[in-house]
Coordinates of C-alpha atoms in Angstrom, one line a residue:
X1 CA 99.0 105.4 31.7
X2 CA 98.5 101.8 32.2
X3 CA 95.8 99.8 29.4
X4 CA 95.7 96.7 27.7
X5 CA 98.3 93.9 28.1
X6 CA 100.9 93.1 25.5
X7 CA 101.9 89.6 25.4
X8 CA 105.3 88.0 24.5
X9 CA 107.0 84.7 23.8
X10 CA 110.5 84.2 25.1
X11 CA 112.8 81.6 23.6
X12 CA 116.1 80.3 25.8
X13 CA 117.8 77.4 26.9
X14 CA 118.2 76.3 29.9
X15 CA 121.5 75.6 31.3
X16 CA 122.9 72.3 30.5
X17 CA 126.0 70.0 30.9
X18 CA 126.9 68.9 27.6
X19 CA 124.2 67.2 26.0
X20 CA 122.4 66.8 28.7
X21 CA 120.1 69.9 30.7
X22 CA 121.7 70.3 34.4
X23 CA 119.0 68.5 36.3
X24 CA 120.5 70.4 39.8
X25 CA 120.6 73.9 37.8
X26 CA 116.8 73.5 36.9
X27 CA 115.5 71.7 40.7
X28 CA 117.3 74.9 41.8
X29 CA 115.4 77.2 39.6
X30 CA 111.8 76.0 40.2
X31 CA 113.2 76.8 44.4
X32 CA 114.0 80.0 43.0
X33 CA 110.6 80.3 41.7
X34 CA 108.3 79.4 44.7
X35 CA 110.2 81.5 46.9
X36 CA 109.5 84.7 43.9
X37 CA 112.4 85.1 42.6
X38 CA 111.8 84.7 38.9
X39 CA 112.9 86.3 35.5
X40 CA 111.9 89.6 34.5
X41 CA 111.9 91.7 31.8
X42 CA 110.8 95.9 31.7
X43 CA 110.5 97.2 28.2
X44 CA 112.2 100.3 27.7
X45 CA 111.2 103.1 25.2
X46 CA 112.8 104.5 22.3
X47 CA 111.1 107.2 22.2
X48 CA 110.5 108.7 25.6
X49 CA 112.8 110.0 27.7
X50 CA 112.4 110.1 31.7
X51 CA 113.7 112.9 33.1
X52 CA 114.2 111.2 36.6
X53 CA 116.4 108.6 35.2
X54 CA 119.2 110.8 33.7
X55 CA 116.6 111.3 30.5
X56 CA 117.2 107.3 29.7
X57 CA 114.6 105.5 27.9
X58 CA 111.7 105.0 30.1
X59 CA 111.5 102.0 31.9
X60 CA 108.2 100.2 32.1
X61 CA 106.9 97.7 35.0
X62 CA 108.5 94.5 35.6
X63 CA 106.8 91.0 33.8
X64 CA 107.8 87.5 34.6
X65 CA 108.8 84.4 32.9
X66 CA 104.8 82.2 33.0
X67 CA 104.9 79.0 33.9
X68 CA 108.5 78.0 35.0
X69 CA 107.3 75.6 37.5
X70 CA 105.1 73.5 35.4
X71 CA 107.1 73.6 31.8
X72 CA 108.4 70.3 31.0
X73 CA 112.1 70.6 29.2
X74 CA 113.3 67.6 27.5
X75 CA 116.0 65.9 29.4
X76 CA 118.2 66.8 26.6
X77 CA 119.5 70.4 26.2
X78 CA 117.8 72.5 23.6
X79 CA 115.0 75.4 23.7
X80 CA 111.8 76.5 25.8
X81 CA 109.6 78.8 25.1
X82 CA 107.6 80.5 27.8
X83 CA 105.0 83.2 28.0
X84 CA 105.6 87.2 29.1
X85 CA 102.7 89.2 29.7
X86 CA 103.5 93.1 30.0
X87 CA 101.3 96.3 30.8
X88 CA 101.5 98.5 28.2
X89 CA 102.3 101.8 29.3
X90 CA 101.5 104.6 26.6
X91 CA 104.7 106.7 28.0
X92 CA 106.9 104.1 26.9
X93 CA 105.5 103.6 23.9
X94 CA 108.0 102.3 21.4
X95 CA 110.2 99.6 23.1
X96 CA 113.6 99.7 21.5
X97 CA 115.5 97.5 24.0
X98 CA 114.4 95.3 27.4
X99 CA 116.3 94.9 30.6
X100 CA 115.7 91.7 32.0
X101 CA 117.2 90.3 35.8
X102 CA 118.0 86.8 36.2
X103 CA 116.8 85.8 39.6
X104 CA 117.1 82.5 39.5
X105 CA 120.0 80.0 40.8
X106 CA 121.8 79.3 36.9
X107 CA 122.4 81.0 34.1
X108 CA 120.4 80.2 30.6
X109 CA 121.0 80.8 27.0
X110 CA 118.5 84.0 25.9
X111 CA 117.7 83.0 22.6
X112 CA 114.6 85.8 21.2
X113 CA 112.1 88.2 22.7
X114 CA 109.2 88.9 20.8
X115 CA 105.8 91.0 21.7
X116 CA 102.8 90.7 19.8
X117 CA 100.9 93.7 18.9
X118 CA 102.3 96.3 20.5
X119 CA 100.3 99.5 19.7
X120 CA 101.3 101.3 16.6
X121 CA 104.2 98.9 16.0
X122 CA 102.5 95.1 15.9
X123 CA 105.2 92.8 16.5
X124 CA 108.9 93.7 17.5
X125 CA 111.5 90.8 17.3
X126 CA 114.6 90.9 19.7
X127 CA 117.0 89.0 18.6
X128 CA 119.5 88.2 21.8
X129 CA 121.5 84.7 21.6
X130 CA 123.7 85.3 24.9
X131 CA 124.1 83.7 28.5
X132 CA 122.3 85.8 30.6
X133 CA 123.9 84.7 34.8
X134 CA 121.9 84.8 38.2
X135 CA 121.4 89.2 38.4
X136 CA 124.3 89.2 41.1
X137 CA 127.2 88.4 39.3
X138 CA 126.4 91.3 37.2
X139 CA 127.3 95.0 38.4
X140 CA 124.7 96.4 35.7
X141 CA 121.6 95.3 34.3
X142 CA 121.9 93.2 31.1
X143 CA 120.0 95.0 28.0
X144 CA 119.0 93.8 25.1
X145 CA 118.1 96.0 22.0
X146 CA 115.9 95.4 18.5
X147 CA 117.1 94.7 15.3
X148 CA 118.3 98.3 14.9
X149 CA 121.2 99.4 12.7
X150 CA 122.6 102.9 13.7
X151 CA 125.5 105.2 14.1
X152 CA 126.4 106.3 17.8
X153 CA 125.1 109.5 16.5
X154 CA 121.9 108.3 15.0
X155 CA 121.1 106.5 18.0
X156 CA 117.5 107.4 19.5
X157 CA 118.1 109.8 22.6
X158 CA 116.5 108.0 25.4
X159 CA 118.9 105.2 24.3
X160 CA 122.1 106.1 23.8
X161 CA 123.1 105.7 27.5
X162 CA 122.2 102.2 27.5
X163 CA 124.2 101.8 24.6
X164 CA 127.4 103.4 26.3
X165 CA 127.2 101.5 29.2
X166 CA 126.7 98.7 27.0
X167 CA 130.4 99.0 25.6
X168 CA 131.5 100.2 29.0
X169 CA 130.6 96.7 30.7
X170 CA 132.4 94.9 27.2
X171 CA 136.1 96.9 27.8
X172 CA 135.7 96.0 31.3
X173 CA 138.6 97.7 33.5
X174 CA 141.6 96.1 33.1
X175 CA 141.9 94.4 36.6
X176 CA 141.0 91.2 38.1
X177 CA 140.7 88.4 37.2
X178 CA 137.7 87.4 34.6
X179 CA 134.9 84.8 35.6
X180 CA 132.8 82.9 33.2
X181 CA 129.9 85.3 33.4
X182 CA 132.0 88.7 32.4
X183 CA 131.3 89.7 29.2
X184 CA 134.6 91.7 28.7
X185 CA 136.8 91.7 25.3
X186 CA 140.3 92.9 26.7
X187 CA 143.4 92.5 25.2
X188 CA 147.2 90.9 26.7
X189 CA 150.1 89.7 25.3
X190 CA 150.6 85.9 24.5
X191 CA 152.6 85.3 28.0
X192 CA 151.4 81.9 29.0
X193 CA 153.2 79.7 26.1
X194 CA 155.1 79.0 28.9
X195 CA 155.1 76.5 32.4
X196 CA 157.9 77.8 34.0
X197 CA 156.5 76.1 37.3
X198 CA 156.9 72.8 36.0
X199 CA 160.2 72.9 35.0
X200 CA 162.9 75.6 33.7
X201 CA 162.9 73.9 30.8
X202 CA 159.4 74.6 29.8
X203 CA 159.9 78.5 29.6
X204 CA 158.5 80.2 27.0
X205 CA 159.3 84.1 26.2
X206 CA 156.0 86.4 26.1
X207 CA 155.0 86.8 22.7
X208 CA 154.0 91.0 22.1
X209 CA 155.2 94.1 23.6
X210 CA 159.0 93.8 23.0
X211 CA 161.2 95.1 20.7
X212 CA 161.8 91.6 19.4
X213 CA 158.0 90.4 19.6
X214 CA 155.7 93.2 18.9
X215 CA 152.8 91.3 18.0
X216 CA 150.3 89.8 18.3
X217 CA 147.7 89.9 21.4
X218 CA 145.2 87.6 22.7
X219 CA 142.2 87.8 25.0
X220 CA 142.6 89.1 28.3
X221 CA 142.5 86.6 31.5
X222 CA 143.5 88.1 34.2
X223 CA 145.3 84.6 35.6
X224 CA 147.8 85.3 38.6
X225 CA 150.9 85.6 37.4
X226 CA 153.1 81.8 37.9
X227 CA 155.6 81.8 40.9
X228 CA 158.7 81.5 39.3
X229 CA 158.3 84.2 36.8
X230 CA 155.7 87.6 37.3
X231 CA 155.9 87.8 33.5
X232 CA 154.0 84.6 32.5
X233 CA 150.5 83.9 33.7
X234 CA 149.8 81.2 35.8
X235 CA 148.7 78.0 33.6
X236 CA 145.5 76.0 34.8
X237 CA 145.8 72.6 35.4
X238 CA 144.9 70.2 32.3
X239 CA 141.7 68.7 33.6
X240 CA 140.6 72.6 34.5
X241 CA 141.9 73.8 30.8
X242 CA 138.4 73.7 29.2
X243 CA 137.8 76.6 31.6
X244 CA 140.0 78.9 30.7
X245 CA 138.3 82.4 30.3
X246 CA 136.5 83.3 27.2
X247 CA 133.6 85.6 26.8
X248 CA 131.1 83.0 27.9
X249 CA 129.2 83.8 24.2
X250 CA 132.2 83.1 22.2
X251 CA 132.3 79.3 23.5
X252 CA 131.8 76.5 22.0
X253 CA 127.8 75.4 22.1
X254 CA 126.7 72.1 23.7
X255 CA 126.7 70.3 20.1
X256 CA 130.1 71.7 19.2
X257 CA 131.5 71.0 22.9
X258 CA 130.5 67.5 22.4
X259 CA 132.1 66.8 19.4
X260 CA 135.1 68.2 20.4
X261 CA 135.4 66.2 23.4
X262 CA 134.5 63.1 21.6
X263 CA 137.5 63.7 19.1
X264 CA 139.3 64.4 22.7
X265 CA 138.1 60.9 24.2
X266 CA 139.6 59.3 20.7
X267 CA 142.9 60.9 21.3
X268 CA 143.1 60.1 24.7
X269 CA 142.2 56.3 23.2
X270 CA 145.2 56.7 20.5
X271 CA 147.4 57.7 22.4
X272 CA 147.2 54.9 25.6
X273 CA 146.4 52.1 23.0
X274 CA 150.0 52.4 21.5
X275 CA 151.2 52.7 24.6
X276 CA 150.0 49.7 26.1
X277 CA 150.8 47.5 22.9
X278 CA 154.6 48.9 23.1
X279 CA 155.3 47.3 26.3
X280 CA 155.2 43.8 24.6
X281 CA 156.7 45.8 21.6
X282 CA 160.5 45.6 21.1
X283 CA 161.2 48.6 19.5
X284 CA 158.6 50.9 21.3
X285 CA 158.0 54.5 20.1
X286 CA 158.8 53.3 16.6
X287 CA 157.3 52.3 13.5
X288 CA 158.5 48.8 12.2
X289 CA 157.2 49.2 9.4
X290 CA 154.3 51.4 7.1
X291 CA 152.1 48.6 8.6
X292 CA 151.9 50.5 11.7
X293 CA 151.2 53.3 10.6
X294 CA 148.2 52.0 9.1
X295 CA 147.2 50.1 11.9
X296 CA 146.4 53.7 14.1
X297 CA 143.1 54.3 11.3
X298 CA 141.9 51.0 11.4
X299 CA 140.2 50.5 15.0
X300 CA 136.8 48.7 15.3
X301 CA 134.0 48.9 12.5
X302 CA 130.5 49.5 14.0
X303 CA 128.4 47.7 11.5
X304 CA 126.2 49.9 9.1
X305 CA 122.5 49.0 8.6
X306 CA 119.2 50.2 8.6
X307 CA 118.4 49.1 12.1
X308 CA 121.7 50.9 13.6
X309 CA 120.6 54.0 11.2
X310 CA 117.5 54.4 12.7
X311 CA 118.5 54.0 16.4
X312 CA 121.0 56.8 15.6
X313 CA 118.6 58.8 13.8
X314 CA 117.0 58.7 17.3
X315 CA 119.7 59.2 19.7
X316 CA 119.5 62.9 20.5
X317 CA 123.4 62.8 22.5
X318 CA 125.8 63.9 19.7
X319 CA 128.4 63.3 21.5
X320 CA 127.7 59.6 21.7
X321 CA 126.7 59.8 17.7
X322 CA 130.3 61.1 17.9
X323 CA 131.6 58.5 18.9
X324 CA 129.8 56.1 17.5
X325 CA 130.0 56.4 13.5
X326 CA 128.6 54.1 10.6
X327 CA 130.4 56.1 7.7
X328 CA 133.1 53.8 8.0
X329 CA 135.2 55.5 10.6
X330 CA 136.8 53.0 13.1
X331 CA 135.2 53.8 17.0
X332 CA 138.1 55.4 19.1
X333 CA 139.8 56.2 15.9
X334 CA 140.2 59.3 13.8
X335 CA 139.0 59.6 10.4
X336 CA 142.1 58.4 7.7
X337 CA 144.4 61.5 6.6
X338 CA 144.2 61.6 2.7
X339 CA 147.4 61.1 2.4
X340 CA 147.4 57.9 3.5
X341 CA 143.7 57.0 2.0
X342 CA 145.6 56.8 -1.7
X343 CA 148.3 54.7 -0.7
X344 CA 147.7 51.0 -1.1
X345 CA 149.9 48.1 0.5
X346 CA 151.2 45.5 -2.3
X347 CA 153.7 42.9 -1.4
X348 CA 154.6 44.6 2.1
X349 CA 155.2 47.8 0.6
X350 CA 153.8 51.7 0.1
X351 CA 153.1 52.1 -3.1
X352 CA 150.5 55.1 -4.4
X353 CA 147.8 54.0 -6.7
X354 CA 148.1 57.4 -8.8
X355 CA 151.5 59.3 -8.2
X356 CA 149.4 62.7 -9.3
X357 CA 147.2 62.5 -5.9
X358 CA 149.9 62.8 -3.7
X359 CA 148.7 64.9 -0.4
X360 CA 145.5 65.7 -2.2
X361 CA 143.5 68.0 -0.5
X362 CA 146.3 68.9 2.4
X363 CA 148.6 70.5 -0.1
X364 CA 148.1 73.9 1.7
X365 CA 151.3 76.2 0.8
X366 CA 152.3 75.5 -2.6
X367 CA 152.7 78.6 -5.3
X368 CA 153.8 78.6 -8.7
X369 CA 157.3 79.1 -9.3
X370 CA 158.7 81.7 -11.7
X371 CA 162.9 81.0 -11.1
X372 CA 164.4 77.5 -11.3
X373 CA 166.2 76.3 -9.4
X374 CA 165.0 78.0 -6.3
X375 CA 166.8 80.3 -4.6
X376 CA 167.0 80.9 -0.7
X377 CA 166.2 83.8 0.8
X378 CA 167.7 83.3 4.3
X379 CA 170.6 85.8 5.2
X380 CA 174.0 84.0 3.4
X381 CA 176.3 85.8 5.9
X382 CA 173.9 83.5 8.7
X383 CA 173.2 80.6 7.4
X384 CA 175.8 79.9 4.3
X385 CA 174.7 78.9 0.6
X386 CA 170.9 77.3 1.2
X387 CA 169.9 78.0 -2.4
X388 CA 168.4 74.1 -3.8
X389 CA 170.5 71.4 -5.5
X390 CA 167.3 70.2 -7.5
X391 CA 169.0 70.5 -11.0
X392 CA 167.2 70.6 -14.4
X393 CA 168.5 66.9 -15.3
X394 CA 166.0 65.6 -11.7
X395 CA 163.1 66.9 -13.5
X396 CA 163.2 67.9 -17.2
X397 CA 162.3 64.1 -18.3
X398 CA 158.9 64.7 -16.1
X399 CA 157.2 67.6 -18.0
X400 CA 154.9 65.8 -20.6
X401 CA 157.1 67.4 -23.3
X402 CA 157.9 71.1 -22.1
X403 CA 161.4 72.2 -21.7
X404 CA 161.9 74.0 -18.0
X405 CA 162.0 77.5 -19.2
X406 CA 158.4 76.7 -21.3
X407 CA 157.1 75.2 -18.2
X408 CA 158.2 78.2 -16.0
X409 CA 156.2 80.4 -19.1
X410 CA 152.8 78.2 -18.5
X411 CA 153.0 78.6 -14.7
X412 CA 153.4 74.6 -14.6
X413 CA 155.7 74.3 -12.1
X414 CA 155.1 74.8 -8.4
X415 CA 156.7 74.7 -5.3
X416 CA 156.0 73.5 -1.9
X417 CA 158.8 75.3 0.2
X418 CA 159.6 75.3 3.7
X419 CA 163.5 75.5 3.4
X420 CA 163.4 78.9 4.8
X421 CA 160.8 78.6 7.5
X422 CA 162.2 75.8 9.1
X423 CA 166.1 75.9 8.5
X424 CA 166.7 78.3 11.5
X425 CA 164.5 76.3 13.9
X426 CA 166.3 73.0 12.4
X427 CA 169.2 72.4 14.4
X428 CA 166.7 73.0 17.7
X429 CA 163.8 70.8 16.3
X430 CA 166.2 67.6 16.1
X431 CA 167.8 67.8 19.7
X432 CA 164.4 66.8 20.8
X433 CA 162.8 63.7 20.3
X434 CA 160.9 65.1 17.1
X435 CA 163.0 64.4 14.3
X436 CA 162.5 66.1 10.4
X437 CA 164.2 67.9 7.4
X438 CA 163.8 70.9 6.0
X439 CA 161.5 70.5 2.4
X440 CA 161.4 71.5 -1.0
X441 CA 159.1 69.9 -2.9
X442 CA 158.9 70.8 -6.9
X443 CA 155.4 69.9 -8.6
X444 CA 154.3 69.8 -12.1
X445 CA 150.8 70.6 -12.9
X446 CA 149.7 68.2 -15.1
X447 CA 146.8 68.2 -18.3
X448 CA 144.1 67.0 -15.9
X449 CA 145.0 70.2 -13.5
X450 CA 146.7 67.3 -11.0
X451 CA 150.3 68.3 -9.0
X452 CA 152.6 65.7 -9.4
X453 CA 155.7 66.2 -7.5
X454 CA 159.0 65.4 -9.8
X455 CA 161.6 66.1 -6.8
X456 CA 161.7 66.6 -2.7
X457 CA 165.3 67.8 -1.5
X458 CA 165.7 67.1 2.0
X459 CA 168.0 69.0 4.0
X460 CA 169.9 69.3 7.3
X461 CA 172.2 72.0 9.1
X462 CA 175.7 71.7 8.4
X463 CA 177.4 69.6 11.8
X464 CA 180.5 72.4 11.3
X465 CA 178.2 75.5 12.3
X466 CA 174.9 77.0 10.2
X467 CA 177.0 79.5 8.3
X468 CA 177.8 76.7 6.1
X469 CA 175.5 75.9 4.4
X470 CA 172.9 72.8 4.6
X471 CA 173.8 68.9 3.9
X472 CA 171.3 68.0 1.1
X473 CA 170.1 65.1 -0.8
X474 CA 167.7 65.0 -3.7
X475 CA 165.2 62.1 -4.3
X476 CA 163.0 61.5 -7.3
X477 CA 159.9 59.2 -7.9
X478 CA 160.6 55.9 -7.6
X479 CA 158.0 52.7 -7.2
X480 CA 159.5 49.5 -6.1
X481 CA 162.2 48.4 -4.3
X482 CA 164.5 50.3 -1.9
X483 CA 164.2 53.4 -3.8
X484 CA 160.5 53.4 -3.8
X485 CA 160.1 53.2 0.0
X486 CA 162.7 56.3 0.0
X487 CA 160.6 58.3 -2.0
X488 CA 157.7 57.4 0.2
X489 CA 159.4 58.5 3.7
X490 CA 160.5 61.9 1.2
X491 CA 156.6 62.4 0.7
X492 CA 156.0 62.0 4.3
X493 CA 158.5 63.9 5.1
X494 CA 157.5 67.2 3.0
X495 CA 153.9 66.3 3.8
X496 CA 154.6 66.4 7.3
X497 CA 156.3 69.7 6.9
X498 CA 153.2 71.2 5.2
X499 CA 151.0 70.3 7.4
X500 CA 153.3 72.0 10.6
X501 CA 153.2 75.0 8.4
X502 CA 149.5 75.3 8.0
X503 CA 148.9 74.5 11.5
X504 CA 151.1 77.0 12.7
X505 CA 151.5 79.4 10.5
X506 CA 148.9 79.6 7.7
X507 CA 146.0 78.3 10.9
X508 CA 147.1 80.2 13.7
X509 CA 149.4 83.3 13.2
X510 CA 147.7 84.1 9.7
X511 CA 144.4 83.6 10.7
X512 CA 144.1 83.5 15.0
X513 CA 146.8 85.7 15.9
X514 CA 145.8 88.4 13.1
X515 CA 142.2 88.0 13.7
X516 CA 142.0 87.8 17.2
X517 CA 142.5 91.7 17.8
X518 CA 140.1 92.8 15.5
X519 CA 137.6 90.6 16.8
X520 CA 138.2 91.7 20.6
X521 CA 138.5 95.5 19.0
X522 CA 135.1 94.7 17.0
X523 CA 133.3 93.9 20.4
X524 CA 135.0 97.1 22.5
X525 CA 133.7 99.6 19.3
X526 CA 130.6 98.5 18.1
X527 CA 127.5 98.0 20.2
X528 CA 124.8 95.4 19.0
X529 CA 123.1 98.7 17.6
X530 CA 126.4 99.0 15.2

């Protein structure tokens, strides 16, 4: 039975090219629109079952999207809100999800649902925030459900299909290869590292499923596999990278997009600049001296003011805001490392202004030690004595009073080691054109809860073969001089090493490559409904 009407206000976004709505995309729609193919939505009850549907949730009549045609989106992206009018049918009585059918040309971003006084219930609040494509690229109606918590078990009868099918479409089948507008979390192994088409030399072995390389797994593509080698995927071309497949919910937003691509337009900028300047340059690819190195943060100053404030204020294209910064950031360059922010240049040379903020904030990986000196842990029968030749006379004049062993008691000294990590790789790193030592860095926590490093020892394979031992040199603070522009190529050095180990280790095994699973498990086991 058929009575009053029940109306509704749904919140989306239209599609959009970065910052900007897709002006095509939306001509099409309104097409779409005269010709009656439009967006609708059928309630669907929690409560009542229909027996002709496999005892699903019944399904009640088809509304449409009001006024498509005549609502006026900003030119910029960002959300619409339109009008739903439904007929409220007492056998469906308490909606607990919707079904809605894309009809139109593009996709948009779903954002809420919410009917007004629905009887008995008042207002219900569906909470969505997914792509929803043109009704043809899906096999299956896309359904949305209210902000209902629940065990599979507890789930109401009429919809605990929906639910199933739900998870069903999200494990997909394995096969094919995905398109922007599947929604399916699938796992594979890491086995396009690789570019064996390029060049031989660009091979990469699959990381997971092996003996040797169990672990980890990343999302599922379905890329052809490249011609040279069935085991690695096909890679896409660089321009075309951006569109490698990810569940199109998990990608970056419009705002988040742009910025990245902004920071992508400043490398592109640092990197050609050099470039360019090193053809009139007559040691190119070098640095001649810490000038240089200075020189890639500088870049041009856009003027700060109120005027230039307020135009921003107004500019609603982040990418452009981007690009264009007045916090002192230089336009086409990136923002100075901290490392580099607490050096200061005096006479020609490096010199830090407090010897305690060296690396400041990107000190990632140091621990507290409790053994001096420090002892390798690599296999001696491998890779020969690597144990550290930082000896108690480097530092013990550099502990504000404490002998080592009372030191060791506080927890004062540190360590920022990547001996071990990087001494296998070592001898491989330094036939390329990448050139670095393997780091230990000992630090003394000072009074004022500051690191200050008291000795870096730098070291290198032996030429003679890795099962004897490294060639190492100690070096110790110094400021002026020779010696001081040593100790700032050691700092660089170990800081350099830090930051590869965050990146790659700490960043992306620790966190992507453990997380990644669990989050493409999470979305295979648990429905919105949880």
């Amino acid at each position: 039975m058929i009575g009053r009407k029940i109306r509704g206000t749904v919140v989306l976004m239209k599609k959009n090219v970065l910052d900007f709505n897709d002006l095509s995309a939306s001509v099409l729609d309104r097409v779409h629109e005269l010709v009656g193919q439009g967006v609708s939505l059928q309630l669907v009850s929690a409560v009542h079952a229909d027996p002709s549907n496999g005892l699903q949730g019944k399904v009640g009549k088809p509304a449409f999207l009001e006024d498509w045609i005549t609502t006026i989106t900003p030119l910029t992206a960002g959300e619409s809100a339109f009008k739903v009018t439904f007929d409220y049918d007492k056998e469906v009585g308490q909606p607990g999800a919707f079904i809605i059918r894309n009809n139109h040309h593009s996709e948009f971003y779903l954002r809420t649902l919410t009917p007004e006084d629905v009887p008995g219930h008042g207002r219900i609040h569906f909470v969505c925030n997914s792509w929803v494509y043109p009704a043809d690229k899906y096999d299956t109606d896309r359904v949305f459900f209210t902000n209902l918590t629940c065990l599979p078990s507890e789930t109401p009868g009429p919809l605990r299909r929906y639910r199933e099918r739900e998870l069903v479409n999200l494990r997909g089948d394995g096969t094919g290869e995905l398109k922007e507008w599947d929604r399916v979390y699938d796992y594979t192994y890491y086995n396009d590292l690789g570019n064996p088409d390029r060049d031989p030399k660009y091979a990469r072995p699959v990381l997971g499923g092996s003996v040797e390389y169990p672990y980890p797994r990343r999302g599922r593509t379905g890329r052809p596999p490249s011609e040279t080698d069935p085991n690695t995927e096909g890679r896409l071309p660089l321009l075309m990278s951006l569109n490698i497949y990810v569940p199109r919910d998990e990608r970056f937003g419009h705002i988040k997009m742009s910025d990245f691509l902004a920071y992508a337009l400043k490398a592109l900028v640092q990197f050609l600049l050099p470039e360019f300047e090193a053809l009139c340059d007559s040691t190119p690819n070098e640095f001649d001296s810490f000038h240089d190195v200075f020189d890639l943060y500088k870049g041009f100053k856009v003027p700060d003011g109120p005027l230039l404030d307020k135009i921003k204020e107004n500019i609603p294209l982040e990418m452009l805001k981007e690009l264009v910064r007045t916090d002192g950031e230089g336009l086409f360059k990136f923002p100075t490392p901290q490392v580099i922010k607490r050096i200061s240049l005096r006479g020609g040379l490096i010199k830090n202004s407090q010897e305690k903020c060296w690396l400041g904030s990107t000190l990632f990986s140091s621990v507290y030690s409790n053994e001096f000196p420090p002892e390798s842990k690599l296999d001696t029968e491998v890779y020969g004595n690597q144990n550290s030749s930082i000896t108690k006379e480097h530092i013990e004049n550099h502990l504000d009073g404490l002998t080592i062993n009372k030191a060791l008691e506080k927890k004062r000294l540190f360590i920022l080691d990547h001996h071990d990590t990087l001494m296998p790789y070592l001898r491989r790193i330094n036939t390329t054109s990448t050139k670095t030592y393997a780091s230990r860095t000992v630090l003394f926590l000072k009074d004022d809860e500051t690191l200050k490093p008291l000795a870096i020892k730098m070291s290198l394979p032996q030429p003679d073969g890795d099962k004897f031992g490294a060639v190492s040199k100690v070096y110790t603070p110094a400021e002026h001089g020779f010696e001081g522009s040593i100790w700032q190529l050691a700092k660089a050095y170990a800081a350099v090493n830090d930051s590869g180990h965050h990146q790659l280790l700490s960043h992306w095994l620790n966190t992507h490559a453990v997380i990644e699973p669990f989050v493409i498990a999470t979305n295979r086991h648990l429905s919105v409904l949880q």
